[in-house]
Amino acid sequence: MKNGDLGIKTTTIEKALEWGSANSLWPLTMGLACCAIEMMATQAADLDIARFGSEIFRNSPRQSDLMIVAGTTTKRMAPRVKRVYEEMPYPKYVIAMGVCVIQGGPYVDGYSVVMGVDKVVPVDVYIPGCPPSPQALTYGIMTLQKKIKHETDR
Amino acid sequence: MAHYTELNIGPIHPAVHGILKFKVKLQEEIIEDVEITLGFLHRNAEKICELNYYADNMVYFDRMDYIDAMNMELGYLTAVEKLMDMEVPERAQWIRMIMAELNRLAARLVGLGAFGLDMGMLTPFFHCFIEREKIQKIFVEASGGRQEVNYMSIGGVYQDFNDQIINDIREFLKEFKPYLEDIYGMFMHSEIFWQRNDGIGILEPDVALDYGVTGPLLRGSGIAYDVRKDAPYLFYDKVNFNIPISHKKDNMGRFILKVEEMRQSIRIIEQSIDKIPDGPYFNNKAKKSMMLRLKGDGEVFSRVESENGEFGVYVRGNGTFKPWRVHVRSPAFKNISVVPVMAKGMMIADLIVIIGSVDTVIGEIDR
Amino acid sequence: MVATVKEIEIPKKPVPILGSLRTMGIVGKYMFKKPITTQYPEEKGEIPERFRYRIFLAPEACIGCTLCEQICPNHSIKMEKWDFKREDTEKLTIETAHGERTNLQNKRHIYPDVNFGTCTVCRQCEEICPTDAIYLTHEFENSRTRNSFTYSPEELTKQEQDVIK
Amino acid sequence: MYKIISESEDKNKIKIINIDKNDLIEFMEDYKSKGYYLSSITGVDMQDHLEVIYHIHNYDTHEYIEVKILTTDDKVPSLTKLWKAAKGDEREQYDLMGIIFEGHENLRRIVLPDEWVGHPLRKSYDLKKVQYINMDSEGKEHVSYNENEGW
């Protein structure tokens, strides 16, 4: 359920919902390639993203509301990414991590890589870098939280 | 009458270490057959390598075995430098060796952590990543990149070691040695770990050779094959180390062997860090400016020992600035092909442990 | 041969319960160590000197030689016309890796335009730049909500928060 | 008896043996009995013909040998009966290079979907013609040139 779909004009409740969903983003392990290792490093002790309410990486799309697409999405993988995205319950958010999923990255010359995962699923936050450091990923998650709370637009 | 169940594992499954699909044919809980589907991470690196200049391809080799980037670069560079008759200064070779071994440690740590996760052991994962983070900090100090380092280049390494890096490596090793024993202890004193691994995933040596398996998987079957010993590259013939082998042939033996290899890697680094000579870290012939435009001619097949085994690179040049053909002999590709043999007759829960023990990296299988 | 082959020793199986207690002992030891988590947004942790991320440009030093464009492995850099007013180029001295350079000129007025959406941060452009005009910085906080990562030469000189997309 | 056409060395001091493709099975059988194992198969597109390169390796004598054969009609005999390692390698080379290994019992594409047109590592492969992959509800993959039919 996106903002404004409630039917009744109850801004306080919407604010509370936004606050709730922003601070309990449960990511899905969508580790496709190199960035997955940095995603694991973000989850690990050094830069524990549990501090942001992203407590654990869920392995089931039904239990998660944030999909971090970490790594190159190939053409063969794209339909599967889409299917997993469709299986996630609303409200759902997507983070594109790494340049491969932003615009194809180093594989722009190739034949089997999707030039940007936003052609497959709608993306909320893009994190450039190859691969982005765990700090950069954490900043991306903070950007998403701000976006959910309508605090940022860049 | 036999009644079969078909079960799909993957492509997105936490236990397959990446994106791979296993189609398992089950009779009750016993595995009859495993069919592997590859290609979900086929990034056409070999084709792009043909379109690029020689030195630009480092980017793609970094991302093949993405947790062992230094060894991948080394595999490509040993081939290309032979192709161009380029000599590498001694200092650069020692630096490369230290970095390759450090990265082997880092890659093993990821492997061990994920192996623990497969069995529901969450604690070793965190401890492994704490240590890996320290290695990556050394990489950043040296090269500026955390994981995909792009540190080596044709004719040497991009940036020189300074005293701080050497100190940091020494300090890291001092801390790491007891830490490794602790991580090892976390696994080895656990009964569940023993019960899930002892006698599981048996790989006979003749089967392993037939399938072209290399690396810890082959050494775990009792065949002492390591490229560092077989055809020493860099200065591996100037340092003392052991090639551990195990005749136990199962997951347990392989696990102990991997940890033993890490201890040997530490030994290599300790010896080589004292031996780094002064001098240039880059071949002047390939010195910066237009170094990336070098011609290569002829053909060469070069191999190095990566974390998964023998990583071979075949490069064919035709006298121009771009390679005519680059082909990679991927160790993980061979290793994964033996999983159906190892898993046959086992329980479905054992398949997960076997995949964890084989420890593949998909980026290198599909390329 | 210096490398020797050694058969590994298989340790004994742990005694039930006692083994688990030993594991708990090992793990418990770390309870009394210093916490290692970096409290990220408040403190950035120690970033080593050579860490590289977003590309910046020093327009005074750029001579428009197009070397960075040629070297980029995935064509992220394109040269673009930009009317940058330089002042006192004759007097300007810039220290580079190859010694001091004076009298820097950019007669064609072309400057690099970087698409950070494909940049792999491989640092080849920084390596090759003869005047160190293009360089990589520690600036990593550049996630966006829009897929537009093309930095014009002018934006390459600005800090991340000033680049509005 | 097989006939060795010529011998040379590559730049890494690996012996290259050129043989005729009809002698391949016989040659490999001989070397298998000497204790050699298959390490890798490489196809090289030389535009007018294809080169297939086999690297074989002896674990006891530490010897690496490169065996090279030429083919003009894309067909070479399969080695799957000798070494199981050839199964995956031959499928990969068929997929990317379009070499048809005669006698391989399961010669399908391995990294690309079955319907993919062309063999990408060929020099004549047109990179500008973009192909898209879609998947139906049963998990079967379809390839098309039309962007709208992709994923």
Short mmCIF file of N, CA, C and O in Angstrom, two decimals, chain B residues 1 13 16 47 49 128-129 167 230 233 333 353:
data_model
loop_
_atom_site.label_atom_id
_atom_site.label_comp_id
_atom_site.label_asym_id
_atom_site.label_seq_id
_atom_site.Cartn_x
_atom_site.Cartn_y
_atom_site.Cartn_z
N MET B 1 7.02 -50.29 -6.81
CA MET B 1 7.19 -49.28 -7.86
C MET B 1 7.81 -48.03 -7.27
O MET B 1 7.41 -47.56 -6.23
N HIS B 13 18.68 -19.12 -3.82
CA HIS B 13 18.53 -19.92 -2.61
C HIS B 13 19.79 -19.68 -1.79
O HIS B 13 20.88 -19.66 -2.34
N VAL B 16 22.90 -22.22 -2.19
CA VAL B 16 23.64 -22.58 -3.41
C VAL B 16 24.80 -21.63 -3.69
O VAL B 16 25.45 -21.74 -4.72
N LYS B 47 33.89 -12.72 -24.32
CA LYS B 47 33.64 -11.95 -25.54
C LYS B 47 34.13 -10.51 -25.37
O LYS B 47 34.76 -9.95 -26.26
N CYS B 49 36.43 -9.45 -23.46
CA CYS B 49 37.88 -9.43 -23.43
C CYS B 49 38.46 -9.30 -24.83
O CYS B 49 39.52 -8.71 -25.02
N CYS B 128 34.25 -14.78 10.99
CA CYS B 128 34.99 -14.81 9.71
C CYS B 128 34.98 -13.44 9.06
O CYS B 128 35.99 -12.98 8.54
N PHE B 129 33.82 -12.78 9.10
CA PHE B 129 33.75 -11.50 8.41
C PHE B 129 34.48 -10.39 9.16
O PHE B 129 34.94 -9.44 8.53
N ASN B 167 53.61 -3.05 8.05
CA ASN B 167 53.31 -3.15 9.48
C ASN B 167 51.93 -3.71 9.72
O ASN B 167 51.73 -4.55 10.60
N ASP B 230 53.45 -27.74 -8.33
CA ASP B 230 53.60 -28.44 -9.60
C ASP B 230 54.39 -27.64 -10.62
O ASP B 230 55.32 -28.13 -11.24
N TYR B 233 54.97 -20.59 -9.94
CA TYR B 233 55.02 -19.28 -10.55
C TYR B 233 55.45 -18.31 -9.46
O TYR B 233 55.61 -18.69 -8.31
N PHE B 333 33.90 -24.62 -12.26
CA PHE B 333 33.05 -25.27 -13.25
C PHE B 333 33.23 -26.79 -13.21
O PHE B 333 32.28 -27.56 -13.28
N VAL B 353 25.04 -29.39 2.42
CA VAL B 353 26.37 -29.39 3.02
C VAL B 353 27.43 -29.69 1.96
O VAL B 353 28.52 -29.11 1.98
#
